Tab-separated table of C-alpha atoms in Angstrom:
chain	number	residue	atom	x	y	z
A	1	MET	CA	-213.503	-59.770	-102.890
A	2	PRO	CA	-211.077	-58.235	-105.374
A	3	ASN	CA	-207.241	-57.633	-104.127
A	4	PRO	CA	-206.624	-54.470	-103.292
A	5	ASP	CA	-203.124	-54.983	-105.280
A	6	THR	CA	-204.524	-56.384	-108.358
A	7	PRO	CA	-206.282	-53.910	-110.562
A	8	ARG	CA	-209.846	-53.815	-111.421
A	9	PRO	CA	-210.606	-53.644	-114.724
A	10	PRO	CA	-212.425	-50.459	-115.907
A	11	PRO	CA	-216.634	-50.990	-115.873
A	12	SER	CA	-217.560	-50.317	-118.883
A	13	PRO	CA	-220.300	-48.229	-120.379
A	14	LEU	CA	-222.565	-50.722	-120.591
A	15	GLN	CA	-222.132	-52.397	-117.516
A	16	HIS	CA	-224.107	-49.072	-116.305
A	17	THR	CA	-227.733	-49.289	-116.003
A	18	VAL	CA	-229.367	-46.224	-118.466
A	19	PRO	CA	-232.755	-45.002	-119.105
A	20	GLU	CA	-233.456	-44.067	-122.406
A	21	VAL	CA	-231.016	-40.919	-123.528
A	22	SER	CA	-232.136	-39.079	-126.726
A	23	ASP	CA	-229.900	-37.784	-129.446
A	24	MET	CA	-228.458	-34.301	-127.871
A	25	ALA	CA	-229.603	-30.936	-129.799
A	26	ALA	CA	-227.235	-29.681	-132.446
A	27	ALA	CA	-227.999	-25.954	-131.057
A	28	ASP	CA	-227.579	-24.964	-127.684
A	29	ARG	CA	-231.208	-25.202	-126.668
A	30	PRO	CA	-231.226	-28.707	-124.404
A	31	PRO	CA	-233.910	-30.566	-125.978
A	32	TYR	CA	-235.808	-31.517	-122.525
A	33	GLY	CA	-239.547	-31.791	-123.401
A	34	VAL	CA	-242.005	-34.324	-122.333
A	35	SER	CA	-241.635	-36.587	-125.488
A	36	GLN	CA	-237.793	-36.745	-125.467
A	37	ARG	CA	-237.504	-37.941	-121.433
A	38	PRO	CA	-237.737	-41.169	-120.188
A	39	ARG	CA	-241.303	-42.338	-118.528
A	40	ARG	CA	-240.716	-42.140	-115.099
A	41	ARG	CA	-239.319	-44.381	-113.049
A	42	ARG	CA	-239.513	-45.856	-109.430
A	43	ARG	CA	-235.645	-45.664	-108.300
A	44	ARG	CA	-235.178	-48.866	-107.052
A	45	LEU	CA	-233.107	-49.731	-103.894
A	46	VAL	CA	-231.044	-52.534	-104.179
A	47	VAL	CA	-229.461	-52.021	-100.471
A	48	THR	CA	-230.823	-53.208	-97.327
A	49	GLY	CA	-230.571	-50.954	-94.543
A	50	VAL	CA	-228.705	-48.057	-96.460
A	51	VAL	CA	-229.956	-46.700	-99.545
A	52	VAL	CA	-227.469	-45.854	-101.768
A	53	ALA	CA	-226.855	-45.394	-105.686
A	54	ALA	CA	-224.105	-47.997	-105.452
A	55	VAL	CA	-224.219	-51.053	-105.833
A	56	VAL	CA	-221.606	-54.256	-106.092
A	57	VAL	CA	-221.777	-56.459	-108.787
A	58	ALA	CA	-220.843	-60.099	-108.396
A	59	ALA	CA	-219.333	-60.847	-111.655
A	60	GLY	CA	-216.066	-59.716	-111.218
A	61	GLY	CA	-217.115	-56.955	-108.418
A	62	VAL	CA	-217.906	-54.047	-110.546
A	63	THR	CA	-219.721	-51.747	-109.218
A	64	ALA	CA	-223.025	-50.760	-111.424
A	65	TYR	CA	-225.016	-47.194	-110.892
A	66	GLU	CA	-228.572	-45.789	-111.415
A	67	THR	CA	-227.756	-42.602	-114.355
A	68	GLY	CA	-229.532	-39.720	-114.366
A	69	ARG	CA	-230.414	-37.649	-117.382
A	70	LEU	CA	-228.315	-36.546	-119.969
A	71	ALA	CA	-228.896	-32.900	-121.076
A	72	ASP	CA	-226.601	-30.312	-122.708
A	73	TRP	CA	-223.869	-28.703	-121.432
A	74	LEU	CA	-223.190	-26.198	-119.442
A	75	GLY	CA	-220.189	-25.371	-117.491
A	76	ASP	CA	-219.855	-24.147	-113.730
A	77	GLY	CA	-219.491	-19.939	-114.854
A	78	ASP	CA	-216.072	-18.521	-114.805
A	79	ALA	CA	-214.322	-21.364	-114.356
A	80	ALA	CA	-210.693	-21.054	-115.990
A	81	PRO	CA	-211.004	-23.791	-117.633
A	82	VAL	CA	-214.129	-24.718	-117.485
A	83	ALA	CA	-213.999	-28.238	-115.680
A	84	ASP	CA	-217.675	-28.642	-115.286
A	85	THR	CA	-218.322	-28.296	-119.484
A	86	VAL	CA	-220.170	-31.782	-120.677
A	87	PRO	CA	-220.150	-31.811	-124.796
A	88	GLY	CA	-222.729	-33.040	-125.843
A	89	TYR	CA	-222.945	-36.839	-126.771
A	90	THR	CA	-225.116	-39.881	-127.248
A	91	ALA	CA	-224.617	-41.561	-124.414
A	92	PRO	CA	-224.681	-45.825	-125.437
A	93	ALA	CA	-227.699	-48.303	-124.602
A	94	ALA	CA	-227.602	-50.153	-122.231
A	95	PRO	CA	-229.205	-53.424	-121.615
A	96	THR	CA	-229.612	-54.545	-117.971
A	97	PRO	CA	-227.226	-55.635	-116.579
A	98	GLY	CA	-227.210	-59.721	-116.717
A	99	VAL	CA	-225.533	-60.078	-113.045
A	100	VAL	CA	-227.252	-60.178	-110.038
A	101	ALA	CA	-226.584	-57.011	-107.738
A	102	ARG	CA	-225.917	-57.803	-103.827
A	103	PRO	CA	-226.173	-55.368	-101.731
A	104	ALA	CA	-222.843	-52.835	-101.272
A	105	ARG	CA	-221.721	-53.077	-97.328
A	106	VAL	CA	-222.370	-51.071	-94.802
A	107	GLY	CA	-219.917	-50.228	-92.101
A	108	ALA	CA	-217.950	-48.103	-89.580
A	109	GLY	CA	-215.354	-47.934	-91.871
A	110	ASP	CA	-210.814	-48.339	-90.567
A	111	ALA	CA	-210.421	-44.866	-90.398
A	112	ALA	CA	-207.270	-46.046	-90.290
A	113	ALA	CA	-207.014	-47.343	-93.453
A	114	VAL	CA	-208.576	-44.288	-95.047
A	115	ARG	CA	-205.701	-41.873	-93.620
A	116	SER	CA	-203.079	-44.268	-94.742
A	117	ALA	CA	-204.613	-45.055	-98.193
A	118	LEU	CA	-204.933	-41.591	-98.920
A	119	ALA	CA	-201.851	-40.235	-97.360
A	120	GLU	CA	-199.659	-39.894	-100.698
A	121	PRO	CA	-202.222	-38.122	-102.449
A	122	LEU	CA	-202.738	-35.860	-99.737
A	123	GLU	CA	-199.085	-34.730	-100.256
A	124	ASP	CA	-199.779	-33.553	-104.022
A	125	SER	CA	-198.209	-30.018	-104.311
A	126	ASP	CA	-201.394	-29.277	-106.135
A	127	LEU	CA	-203.653	-29.168	-103.788
A	128	PHE	CA	-204.074	-25.688	-102.372
A	129	ASP	CA	-205.761	-25.376	-98.723
A	130	LEU	CA	-207.561	-27.995	-99.268
A	131	ARG	CA	-210.776	-29.130	-97.377
A	132	ALA	CA	-211.091	-32.729	-97.194
A	133	VAL	CA	-213.651	-35.428	-95.579
A	134	VAL	CA	-213.991	-38.775	-96.067
A	135	ALA	CA	-217.813	-40.572	-93.877
A	136	PRO	CA	-219.160	-43.739	-93.550
A	137	LEU	CA	-222.420	-43.415	-95.296
A	138	SER	CA	-223.960	-42.989	-91.586
A	139	GLY	CA	-221.767	-41.715	-88.811
A	140	PRO	CA	-219.225	-39.407	-87.844
A	141	ALA	CA	-215.953	-38.913	-90.288
A	142	LEU	CA	-212.848	-40.700	-90.712
A	143	LEU	CA	-210.669	-38.346	-91.998
A	144	ASP	CA	-210.933	-34.791	-91.699
A	145	VAL	CA	-208.325	-31.995	-93.312
A	146	GLY	CA	-208.539	-28.477	-92.993
A	147	HIS	CA	-210.903	-26.851	-91.080
A	148	GLY	CA	-213.135	-23.741	-91.997
A	149	THR	CA	-215.622	-23.263	-94.543
A	150	SER	CA	-214.496	-22.149	-97.829
A	151	MET	CA	-215.907	-21.925	-101.381
A	152	PRO	CA	-218.086	-24.597	-102.693
A	153	ALA	CA	-218.337	-23.544	-106.575
A	154	SER	CA	-220.831	-25.681	-108.139
A	155	THR	CA	-220.998	-28.299	-105.273
A	156	LEU	CA	-223.582	-25.818	-103.347
A	157	LYS	CA	-226.086	-27.069	-105.452
A	158	LEU	CA	-225.827	-30.039	-103.143
A	159	LEU	CA	-227.680	-27.725	-100.767
A	160	THR	CA	-229.828	-26.017	-103.560
A	161	THR	CA	-231.560	-29.338	-104.622
A	162	THR	CA	-231.268	-31.135	-101.238
A	163	ALA	CA	-233.920	-28.628	-99.859
A	164	ALA	CA	-235.975	-28.079	-102.884
A	165	LEU	CA	-236.928	-32.483	-102.314
A	166	GLU	CA	-237.358	-31.654	-98.967
A	167	THR	CA	-239.899	-28.869	-99.244
A	168	LEU	CA	-242.051	-29.506	-102.466
A	169	GLY	CA	-241.134	-33.501	-102.748
A	170	PRO	CA	-239.780	-35.695	-105.954
A	171	ASP	CA	-243.097	-35.339	-107.387
A	172	HIS	CA	-243.517	-31.785	-107.161
A	173	THR	CA	-244.369	-29.936	-110.658
A	174	PHE	CA	-244.277	-26.770	-112.283
A	175	ALA	CA	-246.815	-25.018	-115.119
A	176	THR	CA	-246.509	-22.869	-117.680
A	177	ARG	CA	-250.010	-21.680	-118.375
A	178	VAL	CA	-252.584	-19.111	-120.120
A	179	VAL	CA	-255.609	-17.960	-118.401
A	180	ALA	CA	-258.225	-15.323	-120.179
A	181	GLY	CA	-257.172	-11.568	-120.357
A	182	PRO	CA	-259.375	-8.380	-120.697
A	183	ARG	CA	-260.623	-7.168	-123.820
A	184	HIS	CA	-260.075	-10.301	-126.026
A	185	GLY	CA	-257.308	-10.570	-124.197
A	186	ILE	CA	-254.852	-13.956	-123.086
A	187	VAL	CA	-252.102	-13.993	-120.394
A	188	LEU	CA	-248.725	-15.973	-120.515
A	189	VAL	CA	-248.398	-17.086	-117.699
A	190	GLY	CA	-244.553	-18.604	-115.859
A	191	GLY	CA	-244.629	-20.896	-113.399
A	192	GLY	CA	-240.411	-20.976	-112.485
A	193	ASP	CA	-240.383	-24.405	-114.428
A	194	PRO	CA	-236.494	-24.280	-115.029
A	195	PHE	CA	-236.775	-26.566	-117.853
A	196	LEU	CA	-239.185	-24.574	-120.383
A	197	GLU	CA	-238.386	-25.186	-124.089
A	198	GLY	CA	-238.998	-22.768	-126.458
A	199	ALA	CA	-239.548	-25.386	-129.317
A	200	ARG	CA	-240.322	-28.921	-129.250
A	201	PRO	CA	-237.526	-31.650	-129.749
A	202	PRO	CA	-236.473	-32.297	-132.791
A	203	THR	CA	-237.884	-36.476	-132.302
A	204	GLY	CA	-240.987	-35.156	-130.268
A	205	VAL	CA	-244.638	-35.479	-131.974
A	206	ALA	CA	-247.333	-35.184	-128.652
A	207	HIS	CA	-248.697	-32.124	-127.945
A	208	ASP	CA	-248.148	-32.530	-123.925
A	209	ASP	CA	-244.725	-31.662	-123.854
A	210	ALA	CA	-242.859	-28.666	-122.143
A	211	SER	CA	-242.502	-25.921	-124.369
A	212	LEU	CA	-244.020	-23.143	-124.991
A	213	GLN	CA	-245.106	-24.656	-129.202
A	214	ALA	CA	-247.222	-27.013	-127.576
A	215	LEU	CA	-248.794	-24.186	-125.379
A	216	ALA	CA	-249.392	-22.554	-128.224
A	217	PHE	CA	-251.366	-25.252	-129.572
A	218	LYS	CA	-253.226	-26.777	-126.529
A	219	THR	CA	-254.030	-22.380	-126.359
A	220	ALA	CA	-254.996	-22.304	-130.365
A	221	ARG	CA	-257.107	-25.594	-130.135
A	222	GLN	CA	-259.030	-23.862	-127.355
A	223	LEU	CA	-259.265	-20.341	-128.329
A	224	GLY	CA	-260.728	-22.072	-131.464
A	225	ALA	CA	-263.303	-24.086	-129.920
A	226	ASN	CA	-264.566	-20.958	-128.105
A	227	GLY	CA	-264.999	-19.594	-131.285
A	228	THR	CA	-261.447	-16.577	-130.937
A	229	ARG	CA	-259.159	-16.341	-133.637
A	230	SER	CA	-257.554	-12.891	-132.749
A	231	VAL	CA	-256.047	-11.957	-129.193
A	232	ARG	CA	-253.982	-9.660	-127.958
A	233	LEU	CA	-251.374	-10.867	-125.822
A	234	SER	CA	-249.757	-10.698	-122.862
A	235	TYR	CA	-247.311	-12.186	-120.339
A	236	ASP	CA	-246.698	-12.402	-116.523
A	237	ASP	CA	-243.777	-13.547	-115.135
A	238	SER	CA	-244.560	-12.146	-111.116
A	239	LEU	CA	-243.851	-15.101	-109.784
A	240	PHE	CA	-240.481	-14.505	-108.808
A	241	THR	CA	-239.527	-10.965	-107.272
A	242	GLY	CA	-236.538	-8.820	-106.783
A	243	PRO	CA	-233.831	-8.531	-109.338
A	244	ARG	CA	-232.818	-11.132	-111.983
A	245	VAL	CA	-229.031	-10.765	-111.881
A	246	ASN	CA	-227.769	-11.526	-108.330
A	247	PRO	CA	-225.622	-8.609	-106.750
A	248	HIS	CA	-222.868	-11.108	-105.628
A	249	TRP	CA	-221.968	-12.620	-108.668
A	250	PRO	CA	-218.870	-10.622	-110.550
A	251	ALA	CA	-220.618	-7.845	-112.892
A	252	THR	CA	-219.035	-10.099	-116.544
A	253	TYR	CA	-221.314	-12.914	-115.872
A	254	ILE	CA	-224.311	-11.923	-117.879
A	255	PRO	CA	-222.317	-9.625	-120.414
A	256	ASP	CA	-219.998	-12.760	-121.043
A	257	ASP	CA	-222.629	-14.971	-120.733
A	258	VAL	CA	-221.936	-16.602	-118.050
A	259	VAL	CA	-225.656	-17.058	-116.857
A	260	SER	CA	-229.189	-15.770	-117.364
A	261	PRO	CA	-230.999	-13.805	-115.722
A	262	ILE	CA	-233.167	-15.235	-113.123
A	263	THR	CA	-237.321	-15.449	-113.968
A	264	ALA	CA	-239.969	-16.945	-114.004
A	265	LEU	CA	-240.874	-17.348	-117.404
A	266	TRP	CA	-238.332	-17.658	-120.048
A	267	ALA	CA	-237.640	-20.637	-123.212
A	268	ASP	CA	-234.604	-22.664	-122.831
A	269	GLU	CA	-233.317	-21.099	-119.865
A	270	GLY	CA	-232.984	-17.508	-121.574
A	271	ARG	CA	-230.593	-18.879	-124.587
A	272	ASN	CA	-231.069	-16.816	-127.689
A	273	PRO	CA	-232.964	-19.264	-130.566
A	274	SER	CA	-230.475	-18.098	-132.758
A	275	GLY	CA	-228.270	-20.377	-130.763
A	276	TYR	CA	-226.111	-18.319	-129.501
A	277	GLY	CA	-225.655	-16.458	-126.191
A	278	ARG	CA	-228.268	-14.976	-124.114
A	279	VAL	CA	-231.294	-13.261	-124.551
A	280	ALA	CA	-231.663	-9.891	-122.540
A	281	ASP	CA	-235.197	-10.027	-121.179
A	282	PRO	CA	-235.984	-14.130	-121.023
A	283	PRO	CA	-239.242	-13.829	-120.383
A	284	ALA	CA	-240.299	-10.803	-123.202
A	285	THR	CA	-238.245	-13.164	-125.634
A	286	ALA	CA	-240.666	-16.016	-124.120
A	287	ALA	CA	-243.795	-14.363	-124.925
A	288	ALA	CA	-242.628	-13.550	-128.439
A	289	ILE	CA	-241.808	-17.205	-128.984
A	290	PHE	CA	-244.652	-17.958	-128.470
A	291	ALA	CA	-246.986	-15.773	-130.196
A	292	THR	CA	-245.185	-17.022	-133.167
A	293	TYR	CA	-245.957	-20.241	-132.330
A	294	LEU	CA	-250.201	-19.294	-131.834
A	295	ARG	CA	-250.141	-17.593	-135.312
A	296	GLN	CA	-248.507	-20.164	-136.738
A	297	ASP	CA	-251.746	-22.053	-136.167
A	298	GLY	CA	-253.964	-19.926	-137.331
A	299	VAL	CA	-254.296	-17.376	-134.283
A	300	ARG	CA	-254.415	-13.841	-134.624
A	301	VAL	CA	-252.020	-12.598	-132.703
A	302	ALA	CA	-251.561	-8.172	-131.833
A	303	PRO	CA	-248.432	-6.949	-132.657
A	304	ALA	CA	-247.698	-5.457	-129.278
A	305	VAL	CA	-247.320	-8.012	-126.854
A	306	GLY	CA	-246.817	-6.312	-122.903
A	307	GLN	CA	-246.008	-7.431	-119.227
A	308	ALA	CA	-249.327	-7.685	-117.528
A	309	THR	CA	-250.574	-9.262	-113.917
A	310	ALA	CA	-253.053	-12.611	-114.370
A	311	ARG	CA	-256.065	-11.071	-112.252
A	312	ALA	CA	-256.906	-13.873	-109.482
A	313	GLY	CA	-259.370	-16.927	-110.794
A	314	ALA	CA	-258.840	-16.095	-113.889
A	315	PRO	CA	-260.278	-19.129	-116.875
A	316	GLU	CA	-257.086	-20.908	-117.752
A	317	LEU	CA	-257.233	-22.066	-121.180
A	318	ALA	CA	-253.951	-24.280	-121.896
A	319	ARG	CA	-251.235	-25.256	-118.893
A	320	VAL	CA	-247.914	-27.314	-119.775
A	321	THR	CA	-246.047	-29.656	-117.129
A	322	SER	CA	-242.694	-29.844	-115.827
A	323	PRO	CA	-240.550	-33.150	-115.491
A	324	PRO	CA	-241.262	-34.442	-111.749
A	325	LEU	CA	-238.503	-32.114	-109.863
A	326	ALA	CA	-236.695	-35.755	-108.833
A	327	ASP	CA	-235.774	-35.641	-112.628
A	328	ILE	CA	-235.285	-31.718	-112.570
A	329	VAL	CA	-232.970	-31.947	-109.899
A	330	GLU	CA	-230.846	-34.957	-111.665
A	331	ARG	CA	-230.521	-32.964	-114.486
A	332	ILE	CA	-228.920	-30.306	-112.673
A	333	LEU	CA	-226.970	-32.202	-110.756
A	334	LEU	CA	-225.192	-34.161	-113.774
A	335	VAL	CA	-224.214	-31.273	-115.811
A	336	SER	CA	-224.218	-28.617	-113.205
A	337	ASP	CA	-227.101	-26.462	-114.218
A	338	ASN	CA	-226.820	-23.032	-113.059
A	339	GLU	CA	-229.748	-21.651	-114.582
A	340	GLY	CA	-231.890	-24.378	-112.993
A	341	ALA	CA	-230.081	-24.255	-109.544
A	342	GLU	CA	-230.824	-20.463	-109.318
A	343	VAL	CA	-234.526	-21.259	-109.955
A	344	LEU	CA	-235.188	-24.530	-107.860
A	345	ALA	CA	-233.699	-21.688	-104.963
A	346	ARG	CA	-236.614	-19.690	-105.866
A	347	GLN	CA	-238.822	-22.285	-105.716
A	348	VAL	CA	-237.649	-23.206	-102.351
A	349	GLY	CA	-238.121	-19.725	-101.280
A	350	LEU	CA	-241.447	-19.110	-102.588
A	351	ALA	CA	-242.355	-22.298	-100.698
A	352	VAL	CA	-240.736	-21.369	-97.629
A	353	ASP	CA	-240.779	-17.805	-96.973
A	354	GLY	CA	-243.615	-16.596	-100.230
A	355	GLU	CA	-240.630	-14.509	-101.355
A	356	GLY	CA	-239.456	-15.874	-104.641
A	357	SER	CA	-236.508	-13.967	-104.992
A	358	PHE	CA	-231.985	-14.249	-104.484
A	359	ALA	CA	-232.616	-13.548	-100.513
A	360	GLY	CA	-236.196	-15.606	-100.552
A	361	GLY	CA	-234.601	-18.792	-101.746
A	362	VAL	CA	-231.335	-18.561	-100.051
A	363	SER	CA	-233.564	-17.738	-96.229
A	364	GLY	CA	-236.039	-20.823	-97.389
A	365	VAL	CA	-232.470	-23.338	-98.783
A	366	ARG	CA	-231.040	-21.690	-95.255
A	367	THR	CA	-234.077	-22.661	-93.143
A	368	THR	CA	-235.021	-26.009	-94.494
A	369	LEU	CA	-231.345	-27.946	-94.545
A	370	THR	CA	-231.253	-26.013	-90.537
A	371	ARG	CA	-234.056	-28.208	-89.813
A	372	LEU	CA	-233.140	-31.514	-91.573
A	373	GLY	CA	-230.292	-31.324	-89.003
A	374	ILE	CA	-227.537	-30.009	-90.528
A	375	ASP	CA	-224.843	-27.545	-89.679
A	376	LEU	CA	-224.960	-24.055	-91.359
A	377	ASP	CA	-222.747	-22.295	-88.554
A	378	GLY	CA	-220.321	-19.793	-90.354
A	379	ALA	CA	-221.596	-20.632	-93.969
A	380	THR	CA	-222.208	-18.517	-96.325
A	381	ILE	CA	-224.727	-18.334	-99.042
A	382	GLU	CA	-225.415	-15.787	-101.461
A	383	ASP	CA	-226.896	-17.792	-104.259
A	384	GLY	CA	-228.627	-21.282	-104.878
A	385	SER	CA	-225.972	-22.511	-108.028
A	386	GLY	CA	-222.652	-21.710	-106.284
A	387	LEU	CA	-221.454	-19.050	-109.074
A	388	SER	CA	-220.874	-16.239	-106.316
A	389	ARG	CA	-217.559	-16.368	-105.200
A	390	ASP	CA	-218.892	-15.115	-101.691
A	391	ASP	CA	-220.231	-18.382	-100.747
A	392	ARG	CA	-218.914	-20.552	-98.349
A	393	VAL	CA	-219.592	-23.947	-96.789
A	394	ALA	CA	-217.535	-26.259	-94.741
A	395	ALA	CA	-216.283	-29.508	-96.848
A	396	GLU	CA	-218.125	-31.512	-93.795
A	397	THR	CA	-221.721	-29.804	-94.587
A	398	LEU	CA	-221.421	-31.328	-98.045
A	399	VAL	CA	-220.410	-35.076	-96.526
A	400	ASP	CA	-223.487	-33.994	-94.343
A	401	VAL	CA	-226.119	-33.567	-96.825
A	402	LEU	CA	-224.838	-36.356	-99.514
A	403	GLN	CA	-224.867	-38.737	-95.899
A	404	LEU	CA	-228.900	-37.315	-95.362
A	405	ALA	CA	-229.629	-37.954	-98.972
A	406	SER	CA	-228.756	-41.728	-98.697
A	407	SER	CA	-230.228	-42.424	-95.745
A	408	PRO	CA	-233.585	-43.949	-95.710
A	409	ALA	CA	-234.745	-42.162	-93.479
A	410	HIS	CA	-235.133	-39.540	-96.756
A	411	ALA	CA	-236.002	-41.607	-99.539
A	412	ASP	CA	-237.459	-38.038	-101.243
A	413	LEU	CA	-233.844	-36.824	-101.646
A	414	ARG	CA	-232.547	-39.686	-103.390
A	415	SER	CA	-232.019	-37.848	-106.675
A	416	VAL	CA	-229.444	-36.277	-104.676
A	417	ILE	CA	-227.525	-39.277	-105.172
A	418	SER	CA	-228.993	-40.516	-108.316
A	419	GLY	CA	-228.283	-37.561	-110.478
A	420	LEU	CA	-224.455	-38.034	-109.167
A	421	PRO	CA	-222.456	-37.850	-112.520
A	422	VAL	CA	-220.122	-41.424	-112.507
A	423	ALA	CA	-216.659	-40.516	-113.824
A	424	ALA	CA	-215.765	-41.419	-116.739
A	425	TYR	CA	-218.900	-42.008	-117.951
A	426	ASP	CA	-220.972	-39.077	-118.191
A	427	GLY	CA	-222.194	-35.228	-116.969
A	428	SER	CA	-219.636	-33.391	-115.469
A	429	LEU	CA	-217.543	-36.759	-114.709
A	430	GLY	CA	-217.851	-37.917	-118.618
A	431	ASP	CA	-214.321	-36.323	-119.715
A	432	ARG	CA	-212.583	-37.208	-115.562
A	433	PHE	CA	-211.061	-40.692	-114.231
A	434	ASP	CA	-210.031	-41.250	-117.840
A	435	ASP	CA	-207.079	-45.087	-116.736
A	436	SER	CA	-207.850	-44.201	-113.138
A	437	PRO	CA	-209.097	-47.000	-110.555
A	438	GLY	CA	-212.042	-44.485	-109.588
A	439	ARG	CA	-213.974	-45.282	-113.274
A	440	GLY	CA	-217.355	-46.537	-112.926
A	441	TYR	CA	-216.707	-46.430	-108.288
A	442	VAL	CA	-216.840	-43.420	-108.027
A	443	ARG	CA	-220.257	-40.208	-108.784
A	444	ALA	CA	-219.619	-36.950	-107.161
A	445	LYS	CA	-220.624	-33.244	-107.537
A	446	THR	CA	-217.675	-31.130	-109.331
A	447	GLY	CA	-217.307	-27.275	-108.834
A	448	THR	CA	-214.801	-25.346	-110.268
A	449	LEU	CA	-214.651	-21.277	-110.592
A	450	HIS	CA	-211.182	-19.168	-110.852
A	451	GLY	CA	-209.092	-20.590	-107.798
A	452	THR	CA	-211.327	-23.406	-106.478
A	453	SER	CA	-211.556	-27.104	-107.550
A	454	ALA	CA	-214.050	-29.093	-105.614
A	455	LEU	CA	-215.308	-32.902	-105.806
A	456	ALA	CA	-218.303	-33.838	-103.102
A	457	GLY	CA	-219.498	-37.459	-103.988
A	458	LEU	CA	-219.514	-40.833	-102.871
A	459	SER	CA	-217.313	-44.021	-104.260
A	460	THR	CA	-217.450	-47.508	-103.048
A	461	ASP	CA	-214.081	-49.080	-101.454
A	462	ALA	CA	-212.143	-52.962	-102.227
A	463	ARG	CA	-214.197	-54.004	-99.529
A	464	GLY	CA	-218.451	-52.701	-101.378
A	465	ARG	CA	-218.025	-50.291	-98.778
A	466	VAL	CA	-219.263	-46.845	-99.642
A	467	LEU	CA	-217.771	-44.103	-98.819
A	468	VAL	CA	-219.087	-40.324	-98.564
A	469	PHE	CA	-216.014	-37.349	-99.964
A	470	ALA	CA	-215.561	-34.118	-99.768
A	471	PHE	CA	-212.150	-32.454	-101.772
A	472	VAL	CA	-212.522	-28.380	-101.731
A	473	SER	CA	-209.145	-26.286	-102.789
A	474	ASN	CA	-208.830	-22.923	-102.999
A	475	HIS	CA	-206.447	-20.214	-103.406
A	476	VAL	CA	-205.519	-22.865	-106.610
A	477	ASN	CA	-203.463	-20.861	-109.233
A	478	GLY	CA	-205.203	-20.412	-112.395
A	479	ALA	CA	-202.306	-22.067	-114.315
A	480	ASP	CA	-202.861	-25.045	-112.068
A	481	THR	CA	-206.449	-25.380	-112.406
A	482	LEU	CA	-206.054	-28.631	-114.444
A	483	ASP	CA	-203.429	-30.417	-112.604
A	484	THR	CA	-205.644	-29.987	-109.362
A	485	ARG	CA	-208.965	-31.097	-110.732
A	486	ALA	CA	-206.200	-34.120	-111.436
A	487	ALA	CA	-205.373	-34.261	-107.757
A	488	LEU	CA	-208.858	-34.627	-106.547
A	489	ASP	CA	-209.749	-37.193	-108.883
A	490	ARG	CA	-206.850	-39.059	-107.659
A	491	LEU	CA	-207.902	-38.847	-103.726
A	492	ALA	CA	-211.449	-39.897	-104.805
A	493	SER	CA	-209.788	-43.072	-107.431
A	494	ALA	CA	-207.523	-43.913	-103.820
A	495	LEU	CA	-210.837	-44.338	-101.872
A	496	ALA	CA	-211.928	-46.615	-104.981
A	497	THR	CA	-208.908	-48.657	-104.186
A	498	CYS	CA	-208.899	-48.865	-100.758
A	499	ARG	CA	-210.025	-51.542	-98.379
A	500	CYS	CA	-211.333	-48.898	-95.812
């Protein structure tokens, strides 16, 4: 057992077990086609009696983490600076560690030790209006500072992704289809795939990746088999209803390219194919991209491409399917993907209430979490991403959700844990915790908006116990944003050195 007074060496990135990771694309479009993503893996659980993403490694007491997938950068929106922005980079290839992992110790924890470990960092003057909760993997809190709800920023994504996994299941996929339409027509039907791409990944050669280019290839092949060489194209984005822009978002979000209009059909999350900014009408742009690829594959497409509703039971010509929801959740949490979270919220609304709108999504998430035993009394939820400044959630709720996702009784929620970024290694924590005792021992969801900085996740302490925490600081002055973020990191790092 390491001496808590002796600094532990920071774990090398090569001590993390990492799935295959592709190079980042130069453009803003995230390279996430099926041909590029790792093979779907079973999440092997190394903890006896409890399931967590952290394990204590016998050699040197180093903690190994199963990491999620890398993706292109996405920030939290109106943060200044945007702490959740992750520059594209190539993650190191990592062999399976040669040491034998042993289970993390599970215990109730020592409340006095937790209070003692956090006493000094809690006094930091850069922590404004702080809510701080620390708990074991199961059971009541060991520390609870501050009361009431606060603006969660992107830590709200923990609630959205948990509800999506519970409602739809980790193996659920979303299909984008082409069906027959009237008068030699075809209809491109959006299925709410959050990461549908325009072009195939540059390194991909398969024709079954989730891209419009792959869908066009399949469609052209089927049309050719039917003897059809000329078509009229329409698109159907009717799966989602209501406004495309959340009324609880600041009016500047769309013109300032903070987030795309949320639709059931888009390419590259509504980003402009040029690589700069976002398109005004994502479904129409997606249809135009699809038409371009159809023409390249030898199909004559009429110039006019309009909106339509596919008729029920129309014969299907082709489809592409998203990665499993578990993989999608990992990506959303790893890079704090706003658009992806909003699409999942609407998918939850469809599954629970049959309403794929912002309001339906919020209702579906609340219903699902309440059914799981999460107390949302006093909470205000207006979206799925945490971009709304009207969102209010208690830090205790964030801890409850993380405990739930770690529970052996809810294995289907495990991607909420495995998708959390690892301190100083990847995702939105890739540039944090450098030269910190929390490096490699903390994994957490970040959250940043003007005036708010949050961190919620898990830490392995000096005894090998796993602690769950949520730290949320509101009313942060803009000039103090980075200092507040660093103060939160110090809180989490103190848990890593605590013999709790």
